[in-house]
Short mmCIF file of C-alpha atoms in Angstrom, two decimals:
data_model
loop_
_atom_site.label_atom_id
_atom_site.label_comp_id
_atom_site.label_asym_id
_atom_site.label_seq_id
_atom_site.Cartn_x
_atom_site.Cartn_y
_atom_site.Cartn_z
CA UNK A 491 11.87 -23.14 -29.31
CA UNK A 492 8.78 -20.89 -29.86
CA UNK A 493 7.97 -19.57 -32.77
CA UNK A 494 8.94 -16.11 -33.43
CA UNK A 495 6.12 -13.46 -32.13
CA UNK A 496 7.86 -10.71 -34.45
CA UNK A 497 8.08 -12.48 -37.77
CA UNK A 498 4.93 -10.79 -39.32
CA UNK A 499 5.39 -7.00 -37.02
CA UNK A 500 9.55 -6.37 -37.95
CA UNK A 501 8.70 -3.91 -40.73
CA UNK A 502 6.17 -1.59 -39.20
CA UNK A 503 7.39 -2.03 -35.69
CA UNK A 504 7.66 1.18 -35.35
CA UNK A 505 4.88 2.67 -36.91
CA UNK A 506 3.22 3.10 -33.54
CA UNK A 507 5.92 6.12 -32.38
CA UNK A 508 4.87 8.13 -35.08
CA UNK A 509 0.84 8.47 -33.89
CA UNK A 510 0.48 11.61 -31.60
CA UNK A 511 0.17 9.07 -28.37
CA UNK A 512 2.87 7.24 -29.43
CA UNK A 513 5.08 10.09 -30.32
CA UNK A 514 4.56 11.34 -26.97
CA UNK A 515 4.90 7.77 -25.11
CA UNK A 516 8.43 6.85 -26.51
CA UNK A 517 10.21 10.70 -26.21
CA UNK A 518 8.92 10.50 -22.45
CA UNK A 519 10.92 6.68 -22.09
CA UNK A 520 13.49 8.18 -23.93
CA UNK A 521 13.82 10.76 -21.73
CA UNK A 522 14.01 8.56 -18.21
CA UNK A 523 16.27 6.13 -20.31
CA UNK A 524 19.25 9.26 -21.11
CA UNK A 525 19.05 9.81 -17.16
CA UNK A 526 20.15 6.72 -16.51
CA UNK A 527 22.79 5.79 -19.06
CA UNK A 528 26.30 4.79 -17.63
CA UNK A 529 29.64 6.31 -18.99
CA UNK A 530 31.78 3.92 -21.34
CA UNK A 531 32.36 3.08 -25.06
CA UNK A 532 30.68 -0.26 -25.77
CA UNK A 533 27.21 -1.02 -25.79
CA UNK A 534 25.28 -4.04 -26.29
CA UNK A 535 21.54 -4.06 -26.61
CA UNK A 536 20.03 -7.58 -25.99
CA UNK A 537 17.14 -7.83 -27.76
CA UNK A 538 17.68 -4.71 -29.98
CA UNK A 539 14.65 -5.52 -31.92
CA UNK A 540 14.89 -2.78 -35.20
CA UNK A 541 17.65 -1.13 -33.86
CA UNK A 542 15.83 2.23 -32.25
CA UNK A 543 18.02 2.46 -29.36
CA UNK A 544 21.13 1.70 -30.66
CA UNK A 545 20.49 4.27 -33.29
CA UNK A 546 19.96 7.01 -30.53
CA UNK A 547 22.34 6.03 -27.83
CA UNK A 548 26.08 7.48 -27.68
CA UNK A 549 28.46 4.89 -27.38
CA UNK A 550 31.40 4.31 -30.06
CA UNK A 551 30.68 1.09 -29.94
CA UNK A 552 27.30 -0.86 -30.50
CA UNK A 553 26.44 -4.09 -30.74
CA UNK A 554 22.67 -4.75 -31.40
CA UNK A 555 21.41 -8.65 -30.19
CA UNK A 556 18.27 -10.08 -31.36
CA UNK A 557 16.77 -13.68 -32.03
CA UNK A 558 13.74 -12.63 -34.19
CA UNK A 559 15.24 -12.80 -37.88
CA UNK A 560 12.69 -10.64 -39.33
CA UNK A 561 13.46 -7.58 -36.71
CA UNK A 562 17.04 -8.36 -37.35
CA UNK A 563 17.01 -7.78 -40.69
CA UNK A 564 15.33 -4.40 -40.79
CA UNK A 565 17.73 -3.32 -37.61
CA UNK A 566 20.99 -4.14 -39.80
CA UNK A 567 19.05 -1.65 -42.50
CA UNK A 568 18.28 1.09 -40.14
CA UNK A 569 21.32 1.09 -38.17
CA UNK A 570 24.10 -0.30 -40.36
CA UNK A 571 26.69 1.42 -37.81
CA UNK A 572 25.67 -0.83 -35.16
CA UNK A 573 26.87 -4.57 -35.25
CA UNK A 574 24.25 -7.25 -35.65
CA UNK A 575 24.74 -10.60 -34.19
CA UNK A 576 21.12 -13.05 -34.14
CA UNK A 577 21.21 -14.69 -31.31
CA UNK A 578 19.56 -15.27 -27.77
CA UNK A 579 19.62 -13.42 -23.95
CA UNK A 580 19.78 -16.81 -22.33
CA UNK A 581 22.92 -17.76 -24.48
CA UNK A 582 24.87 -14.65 -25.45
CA UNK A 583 27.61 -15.57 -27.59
CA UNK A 584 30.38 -13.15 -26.24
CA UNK A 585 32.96 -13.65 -23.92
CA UNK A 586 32.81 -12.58 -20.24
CA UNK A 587 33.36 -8.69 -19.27
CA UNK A 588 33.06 -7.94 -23.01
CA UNK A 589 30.77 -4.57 -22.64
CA UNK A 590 30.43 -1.17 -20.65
CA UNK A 591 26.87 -1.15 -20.53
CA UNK A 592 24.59 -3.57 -21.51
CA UNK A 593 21.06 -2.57 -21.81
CA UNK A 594 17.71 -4.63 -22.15
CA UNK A 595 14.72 -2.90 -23.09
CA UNK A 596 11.21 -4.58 -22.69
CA UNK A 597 13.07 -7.95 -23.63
CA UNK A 598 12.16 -9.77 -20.16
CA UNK A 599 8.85 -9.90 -21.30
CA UNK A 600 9.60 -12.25 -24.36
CA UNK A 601 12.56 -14.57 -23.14
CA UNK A 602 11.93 -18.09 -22.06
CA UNK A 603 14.34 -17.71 -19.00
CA UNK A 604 14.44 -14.47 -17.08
CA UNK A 605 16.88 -15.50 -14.44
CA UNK A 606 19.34 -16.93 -16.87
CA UNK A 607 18.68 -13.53 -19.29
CA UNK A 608 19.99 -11.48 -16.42
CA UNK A 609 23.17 -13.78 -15.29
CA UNK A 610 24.02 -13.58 -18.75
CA UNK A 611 23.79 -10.26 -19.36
CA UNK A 612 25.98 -9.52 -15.74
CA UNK A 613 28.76 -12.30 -17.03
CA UNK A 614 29.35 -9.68 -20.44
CA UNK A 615 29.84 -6.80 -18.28
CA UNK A 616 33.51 -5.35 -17.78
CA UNK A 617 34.25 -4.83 -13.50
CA UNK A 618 31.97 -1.85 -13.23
CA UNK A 619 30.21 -1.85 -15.76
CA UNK A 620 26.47 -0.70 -15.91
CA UNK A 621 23.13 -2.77 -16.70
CA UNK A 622 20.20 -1.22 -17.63
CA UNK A 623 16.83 -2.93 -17.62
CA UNK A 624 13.70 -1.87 -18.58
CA UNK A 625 10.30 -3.73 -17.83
CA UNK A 626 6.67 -2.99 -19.28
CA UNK A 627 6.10 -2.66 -15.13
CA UNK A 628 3.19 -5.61 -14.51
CA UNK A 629 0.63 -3.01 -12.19
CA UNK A 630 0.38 -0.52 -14.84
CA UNK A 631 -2.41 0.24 -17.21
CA UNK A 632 -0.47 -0.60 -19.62
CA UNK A 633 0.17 -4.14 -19.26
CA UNK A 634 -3.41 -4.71 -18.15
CA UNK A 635 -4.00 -3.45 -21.98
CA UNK A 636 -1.38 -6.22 -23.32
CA UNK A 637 -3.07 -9.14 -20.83
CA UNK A 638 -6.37 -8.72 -22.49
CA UNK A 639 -4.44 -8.50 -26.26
CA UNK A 640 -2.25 -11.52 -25.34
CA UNK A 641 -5.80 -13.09 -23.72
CA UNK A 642 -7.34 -12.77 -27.61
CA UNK A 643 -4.25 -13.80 -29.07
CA UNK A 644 -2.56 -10.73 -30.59
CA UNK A 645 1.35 -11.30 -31.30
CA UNK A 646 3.19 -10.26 -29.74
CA UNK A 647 1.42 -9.89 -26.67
CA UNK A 648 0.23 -13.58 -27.05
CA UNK A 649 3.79 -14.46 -25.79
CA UNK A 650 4.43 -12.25 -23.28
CA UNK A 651 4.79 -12.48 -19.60
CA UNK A 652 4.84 -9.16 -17.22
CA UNK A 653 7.08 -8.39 -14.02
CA UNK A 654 6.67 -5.39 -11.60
CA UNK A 655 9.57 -3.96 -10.18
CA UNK A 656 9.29 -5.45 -7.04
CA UNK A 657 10.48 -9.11 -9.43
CA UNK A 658 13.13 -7.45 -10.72
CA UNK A 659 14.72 -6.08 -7.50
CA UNK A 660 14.27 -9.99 -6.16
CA UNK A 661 16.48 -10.79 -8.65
CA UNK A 662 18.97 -8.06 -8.80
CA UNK A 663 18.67 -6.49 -5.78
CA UNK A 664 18.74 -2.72 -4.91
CA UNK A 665 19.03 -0.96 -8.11
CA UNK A 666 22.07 2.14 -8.27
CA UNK A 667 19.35 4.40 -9.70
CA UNK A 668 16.09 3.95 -11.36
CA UNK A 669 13.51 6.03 -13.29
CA UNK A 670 10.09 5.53 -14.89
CA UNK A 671 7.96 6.85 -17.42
CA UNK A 672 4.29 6.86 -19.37
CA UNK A 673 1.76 7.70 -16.55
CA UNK A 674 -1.34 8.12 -18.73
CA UNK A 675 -3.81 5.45 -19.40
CA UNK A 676 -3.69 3.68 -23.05
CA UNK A 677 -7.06 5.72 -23.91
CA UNK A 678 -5.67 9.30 -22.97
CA UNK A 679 -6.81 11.58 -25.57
CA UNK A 680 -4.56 14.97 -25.71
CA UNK A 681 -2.86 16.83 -24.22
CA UNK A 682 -0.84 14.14 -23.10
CA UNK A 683 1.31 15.92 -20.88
CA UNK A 684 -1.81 16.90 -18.69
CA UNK A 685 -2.94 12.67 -19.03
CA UNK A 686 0.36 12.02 -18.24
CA UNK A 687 0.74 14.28 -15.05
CA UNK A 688 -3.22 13.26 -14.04
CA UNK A 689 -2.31 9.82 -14.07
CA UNK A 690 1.09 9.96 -11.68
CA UNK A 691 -1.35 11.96 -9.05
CA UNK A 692 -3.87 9.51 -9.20
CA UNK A 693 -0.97 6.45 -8.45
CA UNK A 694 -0.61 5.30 -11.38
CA UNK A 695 2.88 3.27 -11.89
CA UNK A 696 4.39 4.33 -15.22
CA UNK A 697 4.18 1.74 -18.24
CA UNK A 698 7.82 1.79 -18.10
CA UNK A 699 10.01 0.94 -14.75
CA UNK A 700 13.86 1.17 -16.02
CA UNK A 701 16.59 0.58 -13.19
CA UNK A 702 20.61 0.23 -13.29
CA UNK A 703 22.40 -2.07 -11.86
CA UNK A 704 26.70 -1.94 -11.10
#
């Protein structure tokens, strides 16, 4: 087992959605991620990190995943409605077709086992059931930003490995629907919504890709 990337970043996780670029980063994911979301009561977020999705999403039911003890701990604080369980994506401890949606959220960059992460995820699924995976997409600015953090050792980005779209649809094929999101380069300086809108003319791919998956 590695050692945990998030032990030492749980509590001010996130600290970075309250800057101005932050702010404006997360509400435009948040935005592409509500497009997306499947009907159905349960949720389970692998990975759930501090809990910010699950504390925003609207299922009756939520079930928050995540292996780093420290994040853990401050989700079950901030989101004491969800359930916690600590565990990992390759090895989810739930039986089969136990969810409505199950969602993973810039996790694939931190498991050990990608492939397994997603057959696991499919197995909790109910028969129709909708997956929703987002990646920090691998040809963005973005994750050229994290390379050269991860390159000088900066957790977690020290840990972290990057797939573009095009790896994700090789492994789950044609997605139902997809979405992305964060367009402007990591040095845009305001306003962001006229970075944001420069960068998708000039080609940019967004810093999120987010796809579902029946």
């Amino acid at each position: 087992m590695r050692e945990d990337p998030f032990a030492t970043l749980a509590e001010g996780y996130e600290a970075w959605y309250e800057t101005p670029l932050g702010a404006f980063a997360i509400a435009e994911e948040e935005k592409t991620l509500r497009t997306l979301l499947p009907s159905g009561e349960s949720l389970l977020e692998v990975g759930a990190g501090t809990g910010y999705w699950l504390k925003r999403l609207p299922y009756a039911r939520k079930v928050g995943l995540e292996p780093s003890l420290a994040m853990l701990q401050v989700g079950r604080r901030r989101v004491p409605e969800a359930t916690w369980v600590e565990g990992r994506a390759e090895a989810l401890p739930f039986p089969g077709q136990s969810f409505d949606v199950v969602l993973l959220f810039t996790v694939l960059e931190f498991v050990e086992n990608v492939e397994k992460a997603l057959v696991e995820a499919r197995r909790v699924l109910k028969p129709g059931g909708g997956l929703l995976v987002g990646i920090l997409e691998a040809l963005s600015p973005w994750a050229a930003l994290y390379r050269r953090l991860g390159e000088k050792g900066v957790l977690p980005w020290a840990q972290a490995r990057f797939l573009t779209r095009e790896d994700l649809k090789d492994l789950l094929g044609p997605p139902e629907a997809e979405g992305e999101a964060v367009f402007l380069a990591p040095e845009a300086k305001p306003p962001f919504a006229e970075a944001d809108e420069a960068g998708r003319r000039a080609g940019n791919r967004g810093a999120l890709y987010l796809g579902r998956w029946r």
